[in-house]
């Protein structure tokens, strides 16, 4: 195999000025039985043409390369294609050979690459549904290749293409020029690992840290890590940071890129994304050299993630993307009004008693402080009594442990109702902790409609300092969903906001200050792709609970 530093999507950097290549012989119009039509693409080692068979009229993609090319990838590809034939998303090789100066491969004519489609869309980042479908398909393609003893070793967006109709929802892997068998056909054993410094095979953007930065031997884990970086790239506005300066032109630029890639922490790369992407990247990096990845588990994870966010969960890659279909978490600009009355029945009794005791008569109530104070005190006592009753009932439940068997949505709805009746910070702190536990019950950390409602209720409780003193106040408390509130929100949610919030929460001095942080958290989480609560998010929520206890 060619162990060179040449890679896609980049061409090799060179420290020398001697980049002039020898005079290129022109590619003929006919090669073997094919008439070369338009150029589909060119890579470092050759060009690809749409070509027509002169006898039967069949149309193929003809990959043409000079026989004396220093990186003769066609020569390797023709031995790998037979291993992959028939696998879903694996192109068929129809003919291959050498004619004159030209080495050619005739393969299935396919559609545009993911790179091309994404660039053409002009978007800053890709929608979550499309990335989940790419993840499901690319992981499945890697499983197919790996099951057939082949590593791809050059996973990148340009090497993932869609088929032509009717196969335009299927992602195909192409470019096996750097691919290699990792199971020795004679001994049936995995290729050996080695600590010897070796030339880098792969591409600058997505090749794994182990392979690219540490010169390790590629194995299955590295194909998956490259796929993971590709998914994260698609969900990062302007892409992974080390891709932003373009192809490194000098070895020092390449060294800088390596340094940046090597030191980037998964939690930073995946800030603001559904936690599944960070988990996947960490998983690939923890795999041992010879370990077989759990492909099925991760395909299922990305399917679940898609469905939780209102996408169909089918692996079909539909481009341009369709908006989420059903059960998508509602954005905050949909008013999240409580389903139950603002003042519960038990409290209403206390309120009415309080009002009765005001004994309004003909006296000017507003001027009479004693009446107001006494009524307020009575109302407060009634409310505290009712809360104590509720507290006693609750202590019979397992302390803060969400009951098993109820769905997350039901638990969250119950919790929101309890929170709306909370009368002190200690109760609120307890409910915030319970909220965290419920969200962590299973792998999905999405901010669902019910979870958003909890934050909305919490915000209202915190924002109105009178709420614990005057429960009878039923004026509409400002909600995240209110236009006026949204107008004051920053136009663009910043992905680093949650990281800041987890520090700011420690310094919040009042409930009102906490309310502002909760609102920011809810808004930014809601705006982020996937609406998933990240690790920073959970640390923030724990911080809210701690502050509430301290402010008690
Ligand atoms: N079967 C195909 N059908 C249609 N287009 C194709 C096909 N194979 C490749 N292409 C187009 O040609 C481009 C280059 O293909 P490929 O990556 O196989 O060539 P390469 O010479 O190995 O490139 P590189 O040196 O960049 O890896 C692809 O990005 C794609 O746009």
Coordinates of C-alpha atoms and ligand atoms in Angstrom, one line a residue:
X1 CA 0.0 0.0 0.0
X2 CA 1.1 3.5 -0.6
X3 CA 2.3 4.9 2.8
X4 CA 2.5 8.5 1.7
X5 CA 1.5 11.8 3.2
X6 CA -0.8 12.4 0.3
X7 CA -4.4 12.5 1.3
X8 CA -7.8 13.8 0.4
X9 CA -9.4 16.3 0.7
X10 CA -6.1 17.8 0.7
X11 CA -3.2 17.6 -1.6
X12 CA 0.1 16.9 0.0
X13 CA 2.0 19.9 1.4
X14 CA 5.5 20.3 0.2
X15 CA 8.4 22.3 1.7
X16 CA 10.2 22.4 -1.6
X17 CA 9.4 24.7 -4.5
X18 CA 9.9 21.9 -6.9
X19 CA 6.3 21.2 -7.6
X20 CA 6.4 21.1 -11.3
X21 CA 5.2 17.8 -12.6
X22 CA 6.5 16.2 -15.8
X23 CA 4.4 17.0 -18.9
X24 CA 1.1 15.1 -18.5
X25 CA 0.2 12.9 -21.5
X26 CA -3.4 13.7 -22.6
X27 CA -6.0 11.2 -21.6
X28 CA -7.4 9.5 -24.8
X29 CA -11.1 9.8 -25.7
X30 CA -11.4 6.0 -25.6
X31 CA -10.0 3.6 -23.1
X32 CA -10.7 -0.1 -23.5
X33 CA -14.3 -0.3 -24.7
X34 CA -15.3 3.0 -23.1
X35 CA -15.9 6.4 -24.6
X36 CA -15.0 9.1 -22.0
X37 CA -17.6 11.8 -21.6
X38 CA -17.5 14.4 -18.9
X39 CA -15.1 14.6 -16.0
X40 CA -16.8 13.7 -12.7
X41 CA -13.9 14.5 -10.4
X42 CA -10.2 14.5 -10.1
X43 CA -8.1 13.4 -7.2
X44 CA -4.5 13.4 -6.4
X45 CA -3.8 10.2 -8.3
X46 CA -6.1 10.4 -11.3
X47 CA -9.4 11.5 -12.8
X48 CA -12.9 10.0 -12.9
X49 CA -15.0 10.2 -16.1
X50 CA -18.6 9.4 -17.0
X51 CA -18.0 6.9 -19.7
X52 CA -20.2 4.9 -22.1
X53 CA -19.6 1.3 -23.3
X54 CA -19.3 1.6 -27.0
X55 CA -21.1 -1.7 -27.7
X56 CA -23.9 -2.1 -25.1
X57 CA -24.3 1.7 -24.2
X58 CA -24.0 1.0 -20.4
X59 CA -22.8 4.0 -18.5
X60 CA -20.1 3.7 -15.8
X61 CA -17.7 5.9 -13.8
X62 CA -14.2 5.3 -15.3
X63 CA -11.4 5.9 -12.9
X64 CA -8.3 6.6 -14.9
X65 CA -4.7 6.8 -13.7
X66 CA -1.3 6.9 -15.3
X67 CA 0.4 3.6 -14.9
X68 CA 3.6 5.2 -13.6
X69 CA 1.9 7.4 -11.0
X70 CA 3.8 7.5 -7.8
X71 CA 0.7 6.6 -5.9
X72 CA -0.8 3.9 -8.1
X73 CA -4.1 3.5 -6.1
X74 CA -6.0 1.8 -9.0
X75 CA -3.6 -1.1 -8.7
X76 CA -4.7 -1.7 -5.1
X77 CA -8.3 -0.9 -5.6
X78 CA -8.8 -3.6 -8.2
X79 CA -7.9 -6.3 -5.7
X80 CA -10.1 -4.9 -3.0
X81 CA -13.3 -4.4 -5.0
X82 CA -14.0 -8.2 -5.3
X83 CA -14.0 -8.5 -1.5
X84 CA -16.7 -5.9 -1.2
X85 CA -19.0 -6.8 -4.1
X86 CA -22.7 -7.2 -3.3
X87 CA -22.5 -5.3 0.0
X88 CA -25.0 -2.5 0.4
X89 CA -23.5 0.8 -0.5
X90 CA -20.4 -0.8 -2.1
X91 CA -20.0 0.1 -5.8
X92 CA -19.7 -2.7 -8.3
X93 CA -16.5 -3.0 -10.3
X94 CA -17.4 -4.0 -13.9
X95 CA -14.0 -4.0 -15.6
X96 CA -10.5 -3.1 -14.9
X97 CA -7.2 -3.2 -16.8
X98 CA -4.3 -1.3 -18.3
X99 CA -4.4 0.2 -21.8
X100 CA -1.2 2.0 -22.9
X101 CA -0.2 4.4 -20.3
X102 CA -3.6 4.2 -18.5
X103 CA -4.8 2.1 -15.7
X104 CA -8.6 2.1 -15.5
X105 CA -11.4 0.8 -13.3
X106 CA -15.0 0.8 -14.6
X107 CA -17.3 1.1 -11.6
X108 CA -21.0 2.0 -10.9
X109 CA -21.8 5.5 -11.8
X110 CA -22.9 7.2 -8.6
X111 CA -24.2 10.6 -7.6
X112 CA -22.6 13.6 -5.7
X113 CA -20.6 13.3 -2.6
X114 CA -21.8 14.5 0.8
X115 CA -19.1 17.1 0.7
X116 CA -20.5 18.4 -2.6
X117 CA -24.1 18.4 -1.4
X118 CA -23.3 20.1 1.8
X119 CA -21.1 22.8 0.2
X120 CA -23.8 23.5 -2.4
X121 CA -26.4 23.9 0.3
X122 CA -24.5 27.0 1.5
X123 CA -25.4 26.0 5.1
X124 CA -23.2 26.6 8.1
X125 CA -24.0 23.2 9.6
X126 CA -26.2 20.2 8.7
X127 CA -29.5 19.3 10.3
X128 CA -29.5 16.7 13.0
X129 CA -31.9 14.3 11.0
X130 CA -29.5 14.2 8.0
X131 CA -26.4 13.7 10.3
X132 CA -28.2 10.8 12.1
X133 CA -29.0 9.2 8.8
X134 CA -25.4 9.6 7.6
X135 CA -24.2 8.1 10.9
X136 CA -26.5 5.1 10.6
X137 CA -25.4 4.4 7.0
X138 CA -21.7 5.1 7.3
X139 CA -21.4 2.9 10.4
X140 CA -23.3 0.2 8.6
X141 CA -20.9 0.6 5.5
X142 CA -17.9 0.3 7.8
X143 CA -19.4 -2.8 9.3
X144 CA -19.8 -4.3 5.8
X145 CA -16.2 -3.5 4.9
X146 CA -14.8 -4.7 8.2
X147 CA -16.8 -7.9 8.1
X148 CA -15.1 -8.5 4.8
X149 CA -11.7 -8.0 6.3
X150 CA -11.1 -4.5 4.7
X151 CA -10.3 -1.2 6.4
X152 CA -11.2 2.0 4.4
X153 CA -8.5 4.2 6.0
X154 CA -9.6 7.4 4.2
X155 CA -13.1 8.2 5.6
X156 CA -14.1 11.7 4.6
X157 CA -17.2 13.5 3.2
X158 CA -15.8 13.4 -0.3
X159 CA -15.6 9.6 -0.2
X160 CA -19.2 9.2 0.8
X161 CA -21.5 9.6 -2.2
X162 CA -25.2 9.0 -2.8
X163 CA -26.4 6.8 -5.5
X164 CA -28.3 7.8 -8.6
X165 CA -32.1 7.5 -8.5
X166 CA -33.7 5.2 -7.4
X167 CA -30.7 4.7 -5.0
X168 CA -30.3 8.4 -4.2
X169 CA -31.1 7.8 -0.5
X170 CA -28.3 5.3 -0.1
X171 CA -24.8 6.4 0.8
X172 CA -22.0 4.5 -1.0
X173 CA -18.4 4.4 0.0
X174 CA -15.9 5.1 -2.7
X175 CA -12.1 5.4 -3.1
X176 CA -10.5 2.3 -1.8
X177 CA -7.1 3.5 -2.9
X178 CA -5.8 3.6 0.7
X179 CA -7.9 0.6 1.9
X180 CA -6.2 -2.5 3.2
X181 CA -7.0 -6.0 4.4
X182 CA -6.5 -6.1 8.2
X183 CA -7.0 -9.9 8.4
X184 CA -4.2 -11.9 6.9
X185 CA -5.8 -14.2 4.3
X186 CA -3.3 -17.0 5.0
X187 CA -3.2 -17.0 8.8
X188 CA -6.6 -15.4 9.4
X189 CA -5.0 -13.2 12.0
X190 CA -5.4 -9.5 12.6
X191 CA -2.5 -7.3 11.3
X192 CA 0.0 -6.6 14.1
X193 CA 0.2 -3.3 15.9
X194 CA 3.5 -1.5 15.9
X195 CA 5.1 1.4 17.7
X196 CA 7.4 2.1 14.8
X197 CA 7.1 5.6 13.3
X198 CA 5.3 5.3 10.0
X199 CA 4.1 7.5 7.2
X200 CA 0.6 8.8 7.6
X201 CA -2.2 7.3 5.5
X202 CA -5.5 9.1 5.5
X203 CA -6.7 12.7 5.3
X204 CA -6.0 15.8 7.4
X205 CA -9.5 16.6 8.5
X206 CA -10.9 13.3 9.8
X207 CA -8.1 10.8 10.3
X208 CA -8.0 9.6 13.9
X209 CA -5.7 11.2 16.4
X210 CA -3.9 7.9 16.9
X211 CA -3.2 7.5 13.1
X212 CA -2.7 11.1 12.2
X213 CA -1.0 12.6 15.3
X214 CA 0.7 9.6 16.8
X215 CA 1.7 7.6 13.7
X216 CA -0.1 4.5 14.9
X217 CA -1.2 1.6 12.6
X218 CA -4.8 2.1 11.5
X219 CA -7.4 -0.5 12.5
X220 CA -11.2 -0.7 12.7
X221 CA -11.4 1.8 15.5
X222 CA -9.7 4.5 13.4
X223 CA -12.3 4.2 10.6
X224 CA -15.0 4.7 13.2
X225 CA -13.2 7.7 14.8
X226 CA -12.9 9.3 11.4
X227 CA -16.6 8.8 10.9
X228 CA -17.3 10.3 14.3
X229 CA -15.2 13.4 13.5
X230 CA -17.1 13.7 10.2
X231 CA -20.5 13.7 12.0
X232 CA -19.2 16.3 14.5
X233 CA -17.8 18.4 11.7
X234 CA -21.3 18.5 10.1
X235 CA -22.9 19.7 13.3
X236 CA -20.3 22.3 14.1
X237 CA -20.9 25.8 12.7
X238 CA -18.1 26.4 10.2
X239 CA -16.8 22.8 10.8
X240 CA -14.1 21.4 13.0
X241 CA -11.6 24.2 14.0
X242 CA -8.6 22.6 12.3
X243 CA -10.4 22.5 9.0
X244 CA -10.9 26.3 8.9
X245 CA -7.5 27.4 7.6
X246 CA -7.6 25.1 4.6
X247 CA -5.1 22.6 3.6
X248 CA -1.7 22.9 5.3
X249 CA 0.9 24.1 2.8
X250 CA 4.0 23.7 4.9
X251 CA 5.1 21.1 7.5
X252 CA 4.9 23.7 10.3
X253 CA 1.2 24.4 9.3
X254 CA 0.7 20.6 9.3
X255 CA 2.3 20.4 12.8
X256 CA 0.0 23.1 14.0
X257 CA -3.0 21.2 12.7
X258 CA -1.9 18.0 14.3
X259 CA -1.4 19.8 17.6
X260 CA -4.9 21.3 17.4
X261 CA -6.5 18.0 16.6
X262 CA -4.6 16.2 19.3
X263 CA -5.5 18.6 22.1
X264 CA -9.1 19.1 21.2
X265 CA -11.2 17.5 23.9
X266 CA -14.4 15.6 22.9
X267 CA -16.5 17.7 25.3
X268 CA -15.3 20.9 23.6
X269 CA -15.7 19.5 20.1
X270 CA -19.2 18.4 20.9
X271 CA -20.4 21.4 22.9
X272 CA -24.0 22.1 22.3
X273 CA -24.6 18.8 20.4
X274 CA -26.6 15.8 21.5
X275 CA -24.4 13.9 23.9
X276 CA -24.5 10.8 21.7
X277 CA -21.8 12.3 19.4
X278 CA -19.4 12.9 22.3
X279 CA -20.1 9.4 23.6
X280 CA -19.4 7.9 20.1
X281 CA -16.1 9.8 19.7
X282 CA -15.0 8.7 23.2
X283 CA -16.1 5.1 22.5
X284 CA -14.1 4.9 19.3
X285 CA -11.0 6.3 21.1
X286 CA -11.3 3.7 23.9
X287 CA -11.4 0.8 21.5
X288 CA -8.4 -1.5 21.6
X289 CA -6.3 -2.0 18.5
X290 CA -7.9 -5.3 17.5
X291 CA -11.3 -4.8 19.1
X292 CA -14.4 -5.3 17.0
X293 CA -16.7 -2.2 17.4
X294 CA -20.3 -2.6 18.4
X295 CA -21.8 -1.3 15.1
X296 CA -25.4 -2.3 15.9
X297 CA -25.4 -0.5 19.2
X298 CA -24.4 2.8 17.6
X299 CA -26.7 2.5 14.6
X300 CA -29.5 2.0 17.1
X301 CA -28.3 5.0 19.2
X302 CA -28.4 7.4 16.2
X303 CA -31.7 6.0 15.1
X304 CA -33.2 6.6 18.6
X305 CA -31.6 10.1 18.6
X306 CA -33.3 10.9 15.3
X307 CA -36.7 9.7 16.5
X308 CA -36.5 11.6 19.8
X309 CA -36.0 14.7 17.7
X310 CA -39.0 14.1 15.5
X311 CA -37.3 12.5 12.5
X312 CA -38.5 9.2 11.1
X313 CA -35.5 7.2 12.3
X314 CA -35.1 5.6 8.9
X315 CA -31.6 5.5 7.6
X316 CA -32.6 7.0 4.2
X317 CA -30.6 10.0 3.4
X318 CA -33.1 12.5 2.1
X319 CA -31.6 15.6 0.5
X320 CA -32.5 18.4 0.7
X321 CA -33.7 17.6 4.3
X322 CA -37.2 17.6 5.4
X323 CA -38.2 19.2 8.7
X324 CA -38.8 16.9 11.7
X325 CA -42.2 15.1 11.3
X326 CA -43.7 14.2 14.6
X327 CA -43.2 14.4 18.3
X328 CA -40.5 17.0 17.9
X329 CA -39.7 18.9 21.1
X330 CA -41.6 22.1 20.8
X331 CA -39.5 25.2 20.6
X332 CA -39.9 27.7 23.4
X333 CA -41.7 30.2 21.2
X334 CA -44.6 27.8 21.5
X335 CA -46.2 28.9 24.8
X336 CA -45.6 26.3 27.5
X337 CA -48.6 27.0 29.6
X338 CA -49.2 24.7 32.6
X339 CA -51.9 22.1 31.9
X340 CA -53.4 22.5 35.4
X341 CA -54.8 25.7 36.9
X342 CA -52.2 28.3 38.0
X343 CA -53.4 28.0 41.6
X344 CA -54.1 24.4 42.8
X345 CA -57.4 23.7 44.5
X346 CA -55.8 23.2 48.0
X347 CA -54.1 26.5 47.8
X348 CA -57.2 28.2 46.5
X349 CA -58.9 27.4 49.8
X350 CA -56.2 29.2 51.7
X351 CA -56.3 32.1 49.4
X352 CA -60.1 32.4 49.7
X353 CA -59.9 32.2 53.5
X354 CA -57.3 34.9 53.4
X355 CA -59.5 37.1 51.3
X356 CA -62.5 36.5 53.5
X357 CA -60.4 37.4 56.5
X358 CA -59.7 40.7 54.9
X359 CA -63.3 41.6 55.8
X360 CA -63.3 44.3 53.2
X361 CA -66.5 46.1 54.2
X362 CA -66.3 49.7 53.3
X363 CA -62.8 50.3 54.6
X364 CA -60.0 51.5 52.3
X365 CA -58.0 48.2 52.3
X366 CA -54.9 49.6 50.6
X367 CA -54.4 52.2 53.3
X368 CA -54.8 49.7 56.1
X369 CA -51.5 47.9 56.5
X370 CA -52.6 45.8 59.4
X371 CA -55.4 44.2 57.4
X372 CA -53.1 43.5 54.5
X373 CA -50.3 42.1 56.7
X374 CA -52.7 39.9 58.6
X375 CA -54.3 38.6 55.5
X376 CA -51.0 37.9 53.9
X377 CA -49.8 36.1 57.0
X378 CA -53.0 33.9 57.1
X379 CA -52.7 33.1 53.5
X380 CA -49.0 32.2 54.0
X381 CA -49.9 30.0 56.9
X382 CA -52.6 28.2 55.0
X383 CA -50.2 27.7 52.1
X384 CA -47.4 26.4 54.4
X385 CA -49.8 24.0 56.0
X386 CA -50.9 22.7 52.6
X387 CA -47.3 22.4 51.6
X388 CA -46.4 20.5 54.7
X389 CA -49.2 18.0 54.0
X390 CA -47.8 17.5 50.6
X391 CA -44.3 17.1 51.9
X392 CA -45.4 14.4 54.3
X393 CA -47.1 12.5 51.5
X394 CA -44.0 12.9 49.4
X395 CA -41.6 11.5 52.0
X396 CA -43.4 8.2 51.6
X397 CA -42.1 8.1 48.1
X398 CA -38.5 6.9 47.7
X399 CA -36.5 10.1 48.5
X400 CA -35.8 11.8 45.2
X401 CA -35.6 8.6 43.3
X402 CA -37.8 8.7 40.3
X403 CA -40.3 5.8 40.5
X404 CA -39.7 3.0 38.1
X405 CA -42.3 2.1 35.5
X406 CA -43.6 5.6 34.8
X407 CA -42.6 7.1 31.5
X408 CA -40.2 10.1 31.6
X409 CA -42.9 12.3 30.2
X410 CA -45.3 11.4 33.1
X411 CA -42.6 11.8 35.7
X412 CA -41.7 15.2 34.3
X413 CA -45.3 16.3 34.2
X414 CA -45.8 15.3 37.9
X415 CA -42.6 17.1 38.8
X416 CA -43.6 20.3 37.0
X417 CA -46.9 20.3 39.0
X418 CA -45.1 19.8 42.3
X419 CA -42.7 22.5 41.4
X420 CA -45.5 24.9 40.6
X421 CA -46.7 24.4 44.2
X422 CA -43.3 24.7 45.9
X423 CA -43.2 27.1 48.7
X424 CA -39.5 27.4 49.5
X425 CA -36.1 27.1 48.0
X426 CA -35.4 23.8 49.7
X427 CA -38.4 22.2 47.8
X428 CA -37.2 23.8 44.6
X429 CA -33.7 22.5 45.1
X430 CA -35.1 19.0 45.7
X431 CA -37.2 19.2 42.5
X432 CA -34.2 20.3 40.4
X433 CA -32.2 17.3 41.7
X434 CA -35.2 15.1 40.8
X435 CA -35.3 16.6 37.4
X436 CA -31.6 15.8 36.8
X437 CA -32.3 12.2 37.9
X438 CA -35.3 11.8 35.6
X439 CA -33.3 13.1 32.6
X440 CA -30.5 10.7 33.3
X441 CA -32.8 7.7 33.6
X442 CA -31.9 6.5 30.1
X443 CA -29.6 7.3 27.3
X444 CA -31.7 10.1 25.9
X445 CA -30.8 13.5 27.4
X446 CA -33.1 15.5 25.1
X447 CA -34.9 18.5 26.4
X448 CA -38.4 17.3 25.6
X449 CA -41.6 19.3 25.8
X450 CA -42.2 18.1 29.3
X451 CA -38.6 18.9 30.4
X452 CA -39.0 22.4 28.9
X453 CA -42.2 22.8 30.8
X454 CA -40.4 22.0 34.1
X455 CA -37.8 24.7 33.3
X456 CA -40.6 27.1 32.5
X457 CA -42.3 26.5 35.8
X458 CA -39.0 26.7 37.7
X459 CA -38.2 30.0 36.0
X460 CA -41.5 31.4 37.0
X461 CA -41.1 30.3 40.6
X462 CA -37.6 31.9 40.7
X463 CA -38.4 35.0 38.8
X464 CA -41.2 36.2 41.0
X465 CA -39.9 36.7 44.5
X466 CA -43.4 37.3 45.8
X467 CA -44.4 33.9 44.8
X468 CA -43.7 32.4 48.2
X469 CA -45.5 35.1 50.1
X470 CA -48.5 35.8 47.9
X471 CA -49.6 32.6 46.4
X472 CA -52.9 34.2 45.4
X473 CA -51.1 36.3 42.8
X474 CA -52.4 34.8 39.6
X475 CA -51.2 37.4 37.2
X476 CA -49.6 35.9 34.2
X477 CA -45.9 35.4 35.0
X478 CA -43.6 35.9 32.1
X479 CA -42.7 32.7 30.3
X480 CA -39.9 31.7 28.1
X481 CA -42.4 31.6 25.3
X482 CA -43.5 35.1 25.6
X483 CA -42.6 37.3 22.7
X484 CA -41.4 40.1 24.9
X485 CA -39.0 37.8 26.6
X486 CA -37.7 36.3 23.4
X487 CA -37.1 39.7 21.9
X488 CA -34.6 40.4 24.7
X489 CA -32.9 37.1 24.1
X490 CA -29.7 37.2 22.1
X491 CA -30.3 36.7 18.4
X492 CA -27.9 33.8 18.2
X493 CA -27.5 31.2 20.9
X494 CA -23.9 30.7 21.7
X495 CA -22.7 27.2 22.0
X496 CA -20.4 28.1 24.8
X497 CA -23.2 29.6 26.9
X498 CA -23.9 26.5 29.0
X499 CA -20.2 26.3 29.9
X500 CA -20.4 29.9 31.1
X501 CA -23.7 29.3 33.0
X502 CA -22.2 26.4 35.0
X503 CA -19.7 28.9 36.4
X504 CA -22.1 31.9 36.7
X505 CA -24.6 29.8 38.8
X506 CA -22.1 29.6 41.6
X507 CA -22.2 33.3 42.0
X508 CA -26.0 33.8 41.7
X509 CA -27.1 35.8 44.8
X510 CA -30.8 35.8 44.4
X511 CA -33.6 33.7 43.1
X512 CA -34.1 36.3 40.3
X513 CA -30.5 35.9 39.2
X514 CA -31.0 32.1 39.1
X515 CA -34.2 32.7 37.0
X516 CA -32.2 34.5 34.4
X517 CA -29.6 31.7 34.2
X518 CA -32.4 29.1 34.0
X519 CA -34.0 31.0 31.2
X520 CA -30.6 31.3 29.3
X521 CA -30.0 27.6 29.8
X522 CA -33.5 26.7 28.5
X523 CA -33.1 28.9 25.5
X524 CA -29.7 27.9 24.5
X525 CA -30.4 24.2 25.0
X526 CA -33.6 24.6 23.0
X527 CA -31.7 26.4 20.2
X528 CA -28.9 23.8 19.9
X529 CA -29.1 21.0 17.4
X530 CA -30.9 18.1 19.0
X531 CA -31.9 20.0 22.2
X532 CA -29.8 17.6 24.2
X533 CA -28.6 18.4 27.7
X534 CA -24.8 18.2 27.7
X535 CA -22.5 17.3 30.6
X536 CA -22.1 21.1 31.2
X537 CA -25.8 21.3 31.3
X538 CA -26.1 18.8 34.0
X539 CA -23.4 20.4 36.0
X540 CA -25.3 23.7 35.7
X541 CA -28.6 22.1 36.9
X542 CA -26.7 20.6 39.9
X543 CA -25.3 24.1 40.5
X544 CA -28.9 25.5 40.5
X545 CA -29.9 23.0 43.2
X546 CA -26.9 23.8 45.3
X547 CA -27.5 27.5 45.1
X548 CA -31.1 27.2 46.0
X549 CA -30.1 25.3 49.1
X550 CA -27.6 28.0 50.0
X551 CA -30.0 30.8 49.3
X552 CA -32.7 29.1 51.5
Ligands
LIG1 N1 -18.4 6.0 -9.0 C1 -18.5 7.3 -9.1 N2 -19.6 7.9 -9.6 C2 -19.6 9.3 -9.7 N3 -18.7 10.1 -9.3 C3 -17.6 9.5 -8.7 C4 -17.4 8.1 -8.6 N4 -16.3 7.9 -8.0 C5 -15.7 9.1 -7.7 N5 -16.5 10.1 -8.2 C6 -16.2 11.5 -8.1 O1 -14.8 11.7 -8.3 C7 -14.2 12.3 -7.2 C8 -12.8 11.6 -7.0 O2 -13.0 10.3 -6.8 P1 -12.0 9.3 -5.9 O3 -11.9 9.9 -4.6 O4 -12.3 7.9 -6.1 O5 -10.6 9.6 -6.7 P2 -9.2 9.7 -6.2 O6 -8.3 10.0 -7.4 O7 -8.8 8.6 -5.4 O8 -9.3 11.0 -5.3 P3 -8.4 11.5 -4.1 O9 -7.0 11.5 -4.5 O10 -9.0 12.8 -3.8 O11 -8.7 10.5 -3.0 C9 -15.1 12.0 -6.0 O12 -15.1 12.9 -5.0 C10 -16.5 12.0 -6.7 O13 -17.0 13.3 -6.8

